[in-house]
Every structure is written in structure tokens, then in C-alpha cells.
């Protein structure tokens, strides 16, 4: 999983980006698309969400671009365009859109969080940290755990491991059920040699990662370092089962031979 993909889970998988109840069917989308030029801004965003959730990101972007031309000062349209631009790797477009969002509405906290992710992907780490901290200044922001996760990933990318672990702990303290944060915390603990706690955190994250070869490989390595060869072998076999032919599968096979 790339860094941008991992950030995306923290930035984009929010309730505001999920298809709203009552507008999910293909028939609704087809009927709406017929009248897209006559839609109000909210309906355009709903249609774009429908396309995005249906895997048609290009169509979603088309609707949003048309919406920005028709309603240049509409914040939700431009904010969603910035988020999807980040998703598709168009970082300069994402930055421009989100900066315009903040010009139009300086209190649009979510735009600061996404802009922080954009700068993080660009390698502009100081700017990224600034945007994340601005997000956390808003005490009413309803998903601070996602910002803590992003800060953890940012600090980890800079090899600021103590700070990374601190932010990831804040994420799981804020939302104990946030499994991605447990997974990233496990990885940071592994990287700093804290294998026993790392193994526990991987165990917490497992329900969300059972089908991931990378997850089982990392678990296997940690258990191997702890001398838990039976547990390590179990995870290495799962790597081979869920990700046959992958590089991790080949490595797992070699480590199984070493254990045996």
C-alpha cells in the first residue's frame, strides 16, 4: 500500500464522501445525469458522489468541473473536486482547489486536513504539518483521530519515530476501534524494535487486514523476532494463501524453510 493510499483512508473515507442514503441506484444516477446542467450545487455533488462510489471517478470529475464553472463560489463542489484530485494524483489541481475553498470559507477545516495530505504527498512536510495542526485547532472537528494518523504517517516519513508513535497512540486513544491506526502503530513499533507491543497491535488490527499478504508477512516477521516460531509459521502460510506469487509470498516461503 503506497503512502498516498494509506493517507487516503484517513482523508477520504469519511461520511461526507460516502453516497448519501436514497441516491444510490443506477436508475437515479441515470435520471439525474439527463438534467445535470439544470441541477443545483447540492445535486451536482450528490451525482458526483454517486459516480465516485460506482467506480466512475472520471465522470465524477466531469460533473464537478461543470459545477465549478456554473457555481464558481460554491464551497462543497470545489472541496470535493480537491479531494478527488488528490485521489487521482493531480496534486497541483488539488492544492489550487483547496486553497480556493479556504479563501471562500476560511473555516472549512476539512480542507486543511486534505491540503495537509496533498503537501505530504508532494514532500512539502513543513507545510503539511502546519495544515494538520490547523485542523486540530478546530475542537469541533469530528474525526481528529484521522488527523493524528496523518501526522503519525508524516512524522514516520521524516524518521521522527518518537513523535510518530505519539501521534498514532493519540489516534487509537481517540478511537479505539480505528483499525488502520492500530496497524500503522504496529508498524512504527516494529520499526523501533518494540516487537512485543507491535505483535499486540497487529493482532488488534487483524479484522481489517486478514486478506492482506503484507499484513501477514509483517506479523510473521515480528513473531519470528520474538521467537514465536509457531505463530510466525502460521502467518507465513497465510501470506502464501492470500497473496500467491507475490514477493512477500516468496519471502514467506523462504522463512518457513528457515523455521522448519
PDB file of C-alpha atoms in Angstrom:
ATOM      1  CA  UNK A   1       0.000   0.000   0.000  1.00  0.00           C
ATOM      2  CA  UNK A   2       1.536   3.327  -1.052  1.00  0.00           C
ATOM      3  CA  UNK A   3       1.793   6.302   1.272  1.00  0.00           C
ATOM      4  CA  UNK A   4      -0.872   8.182  -0.684  1.00  0.00           C
ATOM      5  CA  UNK A   5      -3.219   5.202  -0.470  1.00  0.00           C
ATOM      6  CA  UNK A   6      -2.691   4.985   3.283  1.00  0.00           C
ATOM      7  CA  UNK A   7      -3.348   8.720   3.668  1.00  0.00           C
ATOM      8  CA  UNK A   8      -6.460   8.363   1.527  1.00  0.00           C
ATOM      9  CA  UNK A   9      -8.039   6.035   4.061  1.00  0.00           C
ATOM     10  CA  UNK A  10      -7.615   8.770   6.622  1.00  0.00           C
ATOM     11  CA  UNK A  11      -8.736  11.667   4.440  1.00  0.00           C
ATOM     12  CA  UNK A  12     -11.292  10.359   2.001  1.00  0.00           C
ATOM     13  CA  UNK A  13     -13.170   7.588   3.731  1.00  0.00           C
ATOM     14  CA  UNK A  14     -15.390   9.999   5.611  1.00  0.00           C
ATOM     15  CA  UNK A  15     -19.189  10.071   5.871  1.00  0.00           C
ATOM     16  CA  UNK A  16     -19.292  13.156   3.671  1.00  0.00           C
ATOM     17  CA  UNK A  17     -17.726  11.229   0.845  1.00  0.00           C
ATOM     18  CA  UNK A  18     -19.968   8.212   1.053  1.00  0.00           C
ATOM     19  CA  UNK A  19     -23.027   8.015  -1.141  1.00  0.00           C
ATOM     20  CA  UNK A  20     -25.938   9.536   0.743  1.00  0.00           C
ATOM     21  CA  UNK A  21     -28.868   7.288   1.539  1.00  0.00           C
ATOM     22  CA  UNK A  22     -31.561   7.367  -1.081  1.00  0.00           C
ATOM     23  CA  UNK A  23     -29.393   8.254  -4.080  1.00  0.00           C
ATOM     24  CA  UNK A  24     -27.530   5.021  -4.694  1.00  0.00           C
ATOM     25  CA  UNK A  25     -29.245   3.279  -7.570  1.00  0.00           C
ATOM     26  CA  UNK A  26     -28.087   3.330 -11.160  1.00  0.00           C
ATOM     27  CA  UNK A  27     -31.549   4.454 -12.270  1.00  0.00           C
ATOM     28  CA  UNK A  28     -31.366   7.507 -10.019  1.00  0.00           C
ATOM     29  CA  UNK A  29     -27.927   8.357 -11.379  1.00  0.00           C
ATOM     30  CA  UNK A  30     -29.022   7.941 -14.997  1.00  0.00           C
ATOM     31  CA  UNK A  31     -32.100  10.105 -14.499  1.00  0.00           C
ATOM     32  CA  UNK A  32     -30.072  12.762 -12.716  1.00  0.00           C
ATOM     33  CA  UNK A  33     -27.409  12.785 -15.415  1.00  0.00           C
ATOM     34  CA  UNK A  34     -30.003  13.700 -18.020  1.00  0.00           C
ATOM     35  CA  UNK A  35     -30.612  17.007 -16.239  1.00  0.00           C
ATOM     36  CA  UNK A  36     -27.101  17.697 -14.931  1.00  0.00           C
ATOM     37  CA  UNK A  37     -26.945  21.166 -16.476  1.00  0.00           C
ATOM     38  CA  UNK A  38     -30.094  22.196 -14.599  1.00  0.00           C
ATOM     39  CA  UNK A  39     -29.007  20.844 -11.218  1.00  0.00           C
ATOM     40  CA  UNK A  40     -28.449  22.895  -8.099  1.00  0.00           C
ATOM     41  CA  UNK A  41     -24.999  22.614  -6.442  1.00  0.00           C
ATOM     42  CA  UNK A  42     -26.065  20.030  -3.847  1.00  0.00           C
ATOM     43  CA  UNK A  43     -27.489  17.762  -6.546  1.00  0.00           C
ATOM     44  CA  UNK A  44     -24.271  18.019  -8.551  1.00  0.00           C
ATOM     45  CA  UNK A  45     -22.257  16.911  -5.534  1.00  0.00           C
ATOM     46  CA  UNK A  46     -24.678  14.027  -4.959  1.00  0.00           C
ATOM     47  CA  UNK A  47     -24.320  12.928  -8.565  1.00  0.00           C
ATOM     48  CA  UNK A  48     -20.530  13.167  -8.394  1.00  0.00           C
ATOM     49  CA  UNK A  49     -20.563  11.050  -5.219  1.00  0.00           C
ATOM     50  CA  UNK A  50     -22.758   8.525  -6.962  1.00  0.00           C
ATOM     51  CA  UNK A  51     -20.294   8.235  -9.834  1.00  0.00           C
ATOM     52  CA  UNK A  52     -17.329   8.018  -7.458  1.00  0.00           C
ATOM     53  CA  UNK A  53     -18.920   5.293  -5.345  1.00  0.00           C
ATOM     54  CA  UNK A  54     -19.729   3.443  -8.559  1.00  0.00           C
ATOM     55  CA  UNK A  55     -16.075   3.494  -9.628  1.00  0.00           C
ATOM     56  CA  UNK A  56     -16.550   6.199 -12.270  1.00  0.00           C
ATOM     57  CA  UNK A  57     -14.119   8.797 -10.986  1.00  0.00           C
ATOM     58  CA  UNK A  58     -13.716  10.441 -14.396  1.00  0.00           C
ATOM     59  CA  UNK A  59     -17.450  11.048 -14.650  1.00  0.00           C
ATOM     60  CA  UNK A  60     -17.473  12.412 -11.110  1.00  0.00           C
ATOM     61  CA  UNK A  61     -14.718  14.866 -12.016  1.00  0.00           C
ATOM     62  CA  UNK A  62     -16.605  15.950 -15.138  1.00  0.00           C
ATOM     63  CA  UNK A  63     -19.703  16.777 -13.097  1.00  0.00           C
ATOM     64  CA  UNK A  64     -17.630  18.729 -10.562  1.00  0.00           C
ATOM     65  CA  UNK A  65     -15.743  20.671 -13.238  1.00  0.00           C
ATOM     66  CA  UNK A  66     -19.040  21.669 -14.798  1.00  0.00           C
ATOM     67  CA  UNK A  67     -20.328  22.617 -11.361  1.00  0.00           C
ATOM     68  CA  UNK A  68     -17.329  24.870 -10.683  1.00  0.00           C
ATOM     69  CA  UNK A  69     -17.876  26.676 -13.976  1.00  0.00           C
ATOM     70  CA  UNK A  70     -21.552  27.194 -13.186  1.00  0.00           C
ATOM     71  CA  UNK A  71     -21.124  27.923  -9.451  1.00  0.00           C
ATOM     72  CA  UNK A  72     -17.545  29.242  -9.051  1.00  0.00           C
ATOM     73  CA  UNK A  73     -18.078  30.286  -5.422  1.00  0.00           C
ATOM     74  CA  UNK A  74     -19.665  27.039  -4.235  1.00  0.00           C
ATOM     75  CA  UNK A  75     -17.505  25.546  -1.485  1.00  0.00           C
ATOM     76  CA  UNK A  76     -18.795  21.913  -1.350  1.00  0.00           C
ATOM     77  CA  UNK A  77     -18.311  21.414  -5.102  1.00  0.00           C
ATOM     78  CA  UNK A  78     -14.775  22.802  -5.048  1.00  0.00           C
ATOM     79  CA  UNK A  79     -13.859  20.938  -1.855  1.00  0.00           C
ATOM     80  CA  UNK A  80     -14.980  17.612  -3.294  1.00  0.00           C
ATOM     81  CA  UNK A  81     -13.107  18.371  -6.517  1.00  0.00           C
ATOM     82  CA  UNK A  82      -9.963  18.971  -4.444  1.00  0.00           C
ATOM     83  CA  UNK A  83     -10.405  15.672  -2.620  1.00  0.00           C
ATOM     84  CA  UNK A  84     -10.911  13.678  -5.812  1.00  0.00           C
ATOM     85  CA  UNK A  85      -7.993  15.471  -7.486  1.00  0.00           C
ATOM     86  CA  UNK A  86      -5.831  14.243  -4.621  1.00  0.00           C
ATOM     87  CA  UNK A  87      -7.255  10.757  -5.039  1.00  0.00           C
ATOM     88  CA  UNK A  88      -6.309  10.706  -8.729  1.00  0.00           C
ATOM     89  CA  UNK A  89      -2.817  12.103  -8.126  1.00  0.00           C
ATOM     90  CA  UNK A  90      -3.453  15.560  -9.603  1.00  0.00           C
ATOM     91  CA  UNK A  91      -1.750  17.283  -6.711  1.00  0.00           C
ATOM     92  CA  UNK A  92      -1.384  20.758  -8.212  1.00  0.00           C
ATOM     93  CA  UNK A  93      -5.087  20.840  -9.104  1.00  0.00           C
ATOM     94  CA  UNK A  94      -5.942  19.589  -5.629  1.00  0.00           C
ATOM     95  CA  UNK A  95      -3.836  22.291  -3.981  1.00  0.00           C
ATOM     96  CA  UNK A  96      -5.366  25.048  -6.117  1.00  0.00           C
ATOM     97  CA  UNK A  97      -8.918  23.867  -5.436  1.00  0.00           C
ATOM     98  CA  UNK A  98      -8.415  23.539  -1.695  1.00  0.00           C
ATOM     99  CA  UNK A  99      -6.700  26.909  -1.390  1.00  0.00           C
ATOM    100  CA  UNK A 100      -9.668  28.471  -3.165  1.00  0.00           C
ATOM    101  CA  UNK A 101     -12.004  26.648  -0.765  1.00  0.00           C
ATOM    102  CA  UNK A 102     -10.174  28.217   2.175  1.00  0.00           C
ATOM    103  CA  UNK A 103     -10.276  31.636   0.534  1.00  0.00           C
ATOM    104  CA  UNK A 104     -14.034  31.309   0.130  1.00  0.00           C
ATOM    105  CA  UNK A 105     -14.531  29.820   3.600  1.00  0.00           C
ATOM    106  CA  UNK A 106     -11.563  30.123   5.997  1.00  0.00           C
ATOM    107  CA  UNK A 107     -13.434  27.929   8.494  1.00  0.00           C
ATOM    108  CA  UNK A 108     -13.642  24.876   6.197  1.00  0.00           C
ATOM    109  CA  UNK A 109     -11.495  22.727   8.474  1.00  0.00           C
ATOM    110  CA  UNK A 110     -11.745  19.598   6.342  1.00  0.00           C
ATOM    111  CA  UNK A 111      -9.927  21.433   3.541  1.00  0.00           C
ATOM    112  CA  UNK A 112      -6.940  21.973   5.861  1.00  0.00           C
ATOM    113  CA  UNK A 113      -6.750  18.231   6.542  1.00  0.00           C
ATOM    114  CA  UNK A 114      -6.884  17.319   2.856  1.00  0.00           C
ATOM    115  CA  UNK A 115      -4.417  20.063   1.967  1.00  0.00           C
ATOM    116  CA  UNK A 116      -2.064  18.643   4.578  1.00  0.00           C
ATOM    117  CA  UNK A 117      -2.288  15.285   2.821  1.00  0.00           C
ATOM    118  CA  UNK A 118      -1.608  16.951  -0.546  1.00  0.00           C
ATOM    119  CA  UNK A 119       1.533  18.622   0.802  1.00  0.00           C
ATOM    120  CA  UNK A 120       2.604  15.388   2.467  1.00  0.00           C
ATOM    121  CA  UNK A 121       2.402  13.607  -0.879  1.00  0.00           C
ATOM    122  CA  UNK A 122       4.342  16.465  -2.508  1.00  0.00           C
ATOM    123  CA  UNK A 123       7.105  16.121   0.080  1.00  0.00           C
ATOM    124  CA  UNK A 124       6.373  19.583   1.490  1.00  0.00           C
ATOM    125  CA  UNK A 125       6.475  18.296   5.031  1.00  0.00           C
ATOM    126  CA  UNK A 126       6.576  21.621   6.888  1.00  0.00           C
ATOM    127  CA  UNK A 127       3.514  22.866   5.014  1.00  0.00           C
ATOM    128  CA  UNK A 128       1.800  19.536   5.618  1.00  0.00           C
ATOM    129  CA  UNK A 129       2.388  19.647   9.368  1.00  0.00           C
ATOM    130  CA  UNK A 130       1.098  23.223   9.509  1.00  0.00           C
ATOM    131  CA  UNK A 131      -2.179  22.247   7.788  1.00  0.00           C
ATOM    132  CA  UNK A 132      -2.737  19.247  10.054  1.00  0.00           C
ATOM    133  CA  UNK A 133      -2.159  21.359  13.162  1.00  0.00           C
ATOM    134  CA  UNK A 134      -4.596  23.970  11.853  1.00  0.00           C
ATOM    135  CA  UNK A 135      -7.140  21.168  11.515  1.00  0.00           C
ATOM    136  CA  UNK A 136      -6.655  20.131  15.135  1.00  0.00           C
ATOM    137  CA  UNK A 137      -7.183  23.707  16.323  1.00  0.00           C
ATOM    138  CA  UNK A 138     -10.850  23.252  15.445  1.00  0.00           C
ATOM    139  CA  UNK A 139     -12.156  21.471  18.548  1.00  0.00           C
ATOM    140  CA  UNK A 140     -15.434  20.761  16.778  1.00  0.00           C
ATOM    141  CA  UNK A 141     -13.741  18.704  14.026  1.00  0.00           C
ATOM    142  CA  UNK A 142     -15.475  15.342  14.262  1.00  0.00           C
ATOM    143  CA  UNK A 143     -12.657  12.979  13.215  1.00  0.00           C
ATOM    144  CA  UNK A 144      -9.447  14.181  14.917  1.00  0.00           C
ATOM    145  CA  UNK A 145      -8.179  10.583  15.003  1.00  0.00           C
ATOM    146  CA  UNK A 146      -7.701  10.762  11.231  1.00  0.00           C
ATOM    147  CA  UNK A 147      -5.548  13.865  11.615  1.00  0.00           C
ATOM    148  CA  UNK A 148      -3.476  12.166  14.316  1.00  0.00           C
ATOM    149  CA  UNK A 149      -2.980   9.246  11.932  1.00  0.00           C
ATOM    150  CA  UNK A 150      -1.880  11.582   9.151  1.00  0.00           C
ATOM    151  CA  UNK A 151       0.569  13.305  11.490  1.00  0.00           C
ATOM    152  CA  UNK A 152       1.893   9.905  12.522  1.00  0.00           C
ATOM    153  CA  UNK A 153       2.490   8.963   8.894  1.00  0.00           C
ATOM    154  CA  UNK A 154       4.080  12.353   8.235  1.00  0.00           C
ATOM    155  CA  UNK A 155       6.494  12.057  11.157  1.00  0.00           C
ATOM    156  CA  UNK A 156       7.285   8.465  10.207  1.00  0.00           C
ATOM    157  CA  UNK A 157       8.202   9.609   6.678  1.00  0.00           C
ATOM    158  CA  UNK A 158      10.672  12.039   8.272  1.00  0.00           C
ATOM    159  CA  UNK A 159      12.081   9.363  10.605  1.00  0.00           C
ATOM    160  CA  UNK A 160      10.700  11.265  13.618  1.00  0.00           C
ATOM    161  CA  UNK A 161       9.714   7.972  15.156  1.00  0.00           C
ATOM    162  CA  UNK A 162       9.027   9.028  18.749  1.00  0.00           C
ATOM    163  CA  UNK A 163       6.661  11.737  17.507  1.00  0.00           C
ATOM    164  CA  UNK A 164       5.102   9.330  15.014  1.00  0.00           C
ATOM    165  CA  UNK A 165       4.346   6.777  17.716  1.00  0.00           C
ATOM    166  CA  UNK A 166       2.959   9.509  19.970  1.00  0.00           C
ATOM    167  CA  UNK A 167       0.526  10.680  17.272  1.00  0.00           C
ATOM    168  CA  UNK A 168      -0.530   7.133  16.414  1.00  0.00           C
ATOM    169  CA  UNK A 169      -1.213   6.466  20.090  1.00  0.00           C
ATOM    170  CA  UNK A 170      -3.376   9.598  20.135  1.00  0.00           C
ATOM    171  CA  UNK A 171      -5.295   8.217  17.166  1.00  0.00           C
ATOM    172  CA  UNK A 172      -6.129   4.905  18.854  1.00  0.00           C
ATOM    173  CA  UNK A 173      -6.850   6.610  22.169  1.00  0.00           C
ATOM    174  CA  UNK A 174      -9.335   8.901  20.428  1.00  0.00           C
ATOM    175  CA  UNK A 175     -10.976   5.999  18.592  1.00  0.00           C
ATOM    176  CA  UNK A 176     -10.012   2.553  19.943  1.00  0.00           C
ATOM    177  CA  UNK A 177     -11.821   0.930  17.017  1.00  0.00           C
ATOM    178  CA  UNK A 178      -9.727   2.727  14.381  1.00  0.00           C
ATOM    179  CA  UNK A 179      -8.011  -0.365  12.974  1.00  0.00           C
ATOM    180  CA  UNK A 180      -5.854   1.423  10.409  1.00  0.00           C
ATOM    181  CA  UNK A 181      -4.305   3.452  13.216  1.00  0.00           C
ATOM    182  CA  UNK A 182      -3.591   0.243  15.163  1.00  0.00           C
ATOM    183  CA  UNK A 183      -1.944  -1.201  12.039  1.00  0.00           C
ATOM    184  CA  UNK A 184       0.237   1.861  11.468  1.00  0.00           C
ATOM    185  CA  UNK A 185       1.144   1.953  15.168  1.00  0.00           C
ATOM    186  CA  UNK A 186       2.164  -1.711  14.967  1.00  0.00           C
ATOM    187  CA  UNK A 187       4.431  -0.909  12.019  1.00  0.00           C
ATOM    188  CA  UNK A 188       6.047   2.019  13.808  1.00  0.00           C
ATOM    189  CA  UNK A 189       6.612  -0.081  16.929  1.00  0.00           C
ATOM    190  CA  UNK A 190       8.128  -2.834  14.795  1.00  0.00           C
ATOM    191  CA  UNK A 191      10.419  -0.312  13.119  1.00  0.00           C
ATOM    192  CA  UNK A 192      11.702   0.845  16.518  1.00  0.00           C
ATOM    193  CA  UNK A 193      12.269  -2.676  17.845  1.00  0.00           C
ATOM    194  CA  UNK A 194       9.264  -2.786  20.184  1.00  0.00           C
ATOM    195  CA  UNK A 195       8.246  -6.211  18.893  1.00  0.00           C
ATOM    196  CA  UNK A 196       6.049  -7.419  21.748  1.00  0.00           C
ATOM    197  CA  UNK A 197       3.745  -4.408  21.636  1.00  0.00           C
ATOM    198  CA  UNK A 198       3.907  -4.435  17.843  1.00  0.00           C
ATOM    199  CA  UNK A 199       2.585  -8.003  17.804  1.00  0.00           C
ATOM    200  CA  UNK A 200      -0.297  -6.986  20.070  1.00  0.00           C
ATOM    201  CA  UNK A 201      -1.210  -4.046  17.845  1.00  0.00           C
ATOM    202  CA  UNK A 202      -1.099  -6.193  14.708  1.00  0.00           C
ATOM    203  CA  UNK A 203      -3.467  -8.541  16.499  1.00  0.00           C
ATOM    204  CA  UNK A 204      -5.899  -5.695  17.174  1.00  0.00           C
ATOM    205  CA  UNK A 205      -5.772  -4.620  13.510  1.00  0.00           C
ATOM    206  CA  UNK A 206      -6.217  -8.129  12.091  1.00  0.00           C
ATOM    207  CA  UNK A 207     -10.006  -7.982  11.419  1.00  0.00           C
ATOM    208  CA  UNK A 208      -9.389  -5.299   8.778  1.00  0.00           C
ATOM    209  CA  UNK A 209      -6.305  -6.931   7.226  1.00  0.00           C
ATOM    210  CA  UNK A 210      -6.976 -10.676   7.153  1.00  0.00           C
ATOM    211  CA  UNK A 211      -6.755 -10.763   3.360  1.00  0.00           C
ATOM    212  CA  UNK A 212      -3.552  -8.729   3.158  1.00  0.00           C
ATOM    213  CA  UNK A 213      -0.351 -10.582   2.363  1.00  0.00           C
ATOM    214  CA  UNK A 214       1.708  -7.629   3.590  1.00  0.00           C
ATOM    215  CA  UNK A 215      -0.091  -7.740   6.940  1.00  0.00           C
ATOM    216  CA  UNK A 216       0.539 -11.446   7.498  1.00  0.00           C
ATOM    217  CA  UNK A 217       4.160 -11.110   6.382  1.00  0.00           C
ATOM    218  CA  UNK A 218       4.797  -8.317   8.898  1.00  0.00           C
ATOM    219  CA  UNK A 219       3.077 -10.348  11.644  1.00  0.00           C
ATOM    220  CA  UNK A 220       5.215 -13.341  10.777  1.00  0.00           C
ATOM    221  CA  UNK A 221       8.429 -11.332  10.935  1.00  0.00           C
ATOM    222  CA  UNK A 222       7.529  -9.821  14.315  1.00  0.00           C
ATOM    223  CA  UNK A 223       6.627 -13.205  15.817  1.00  0.00           C
ATOM    224  CA  UNK A 224       9.830 -14.666  14.406  1.00  0.00           C
ATOM    225  CA  UNK A 225      11.859 -11.927  16.106  1.00  0.00           C
ATOM    226  CA  UNK A 226      10.065 -12.748  19.365  1.00  0.00           C
ATOM    227  CA  UNK A 227      10.906 -16.436  18.968  1.00  0.00           C
ATOM    228  CA  UNK A 228       7.263 -17.407  18.437  1.00  0.00           C
ATOM    229  CA  UNK A 229       8.000 -19.679  15.510  1.00  0.00           C
ATOM    230  CA  UNK A 230       4.629 -21.441  15.517  1.00  0.00           C
ATOM    231  CA  UNK A 231       2.765 -18.135  15.234  1.00  0.00           C
ATOM    232  CA  UNK A 232       5.267 -16.894  12.668  1.00  0.00           C
ATOM    233  CA  UNK A 233       4.800 -20.000  10.536  1.00  0.00           C
ATOM    234  CA  UNK A 234       1.016 -19.622  10.678  1.00  0.00           C
ATOM    235  CA  UNK A 235       1.216 -16.074   9.340  1.00  0.00           C
ATOM    236  CA  UNK A 236       3.749 -17.001   6.653  1.00  0.00           C
ATOM    237  CA  UNK A 237       1.415 -19.754   5.417  1.00  0.00           C
ATOM    238  CA  UNK A 238      -1.397 -17.202   5.260  1.00  0.00           C
ATOM    239  CA  UNK A 239       0.798 -14.954   3.104  1.00  0.00           C
ATOM    240  CA  UNK A 240       1.141 -17.794   0.615  1.00  0.00           C
ATOM    241  CA  UNK A 241      -2.619 -18.427   0.752  1.00  0.00           C
ATOM    242  CA  UNK A 242      -3.852 -14.845   0.310  1.00  0.00           C
ATOM    243  CA  UNK A 243      -1.080 -13.484  -1.935  1.00  0.00           C
ATOM    244  CA  UNK A 244       0.274 -16.376  -4.042  1.00  0.00           C
ATOM    245  CA  UNK A 245       3.024 -15.411  -6.447  1.00  0.00           C
ATOM    246  CA  UNK A 246       3.797 -12.144  -4.671  1.00  0.00           C
ATOM    247  CA  UNK A 247       7.227 -11.084  -3.466  1.00  0.00           C
ATOM    248  CA  UNK A 248       6.028 -11.431   0.119  1.00  0.00           C
ATOM    249  CA  UNK A 249       4.848 -14.942  -0.662  1.00  0.00           C
ATOM    250  CA  UNK A 250       8.298 -15.891  -1.962  1.00  0.00           C
ATOM    251  CA  UNK A 251       9.955 -14.414   1.123  1.00  0.00           C
ATOM    252  CA  UNK A 252       7.467 -16.163   3.406  1.00  0.00           C
ATOM    253  CA  UNK A 253       8.263 -19.482   1.751  1.00  0.00           C
ATOM    254  CA  UNK A 254      11.979 -18.959   2.380  1.00  0.00           C
ATOM    255  CA  UNK A 255      11.381 -18.041   6.018  1.00  0.00           C
ATOM    256  CA  UNK A 256       9.171 -21.099   6.506  1.00  0.00           C
ATOM    257  CA  UNK A 257      12.045 -23.286   5.346  1.00  0.00           C
ATOM    258  CA  UNK A 258      14.342 -21.484   7.777  1.00  0.00           C
ATOM    259  CA  UNK A 259      11.924 -22.029  10.670  1.00  0.00           C
ATOM    260  CA  UNK A 260      11.419 -25.686   9.819  1.00  0.00           C
TER     261      UNK A 260
END
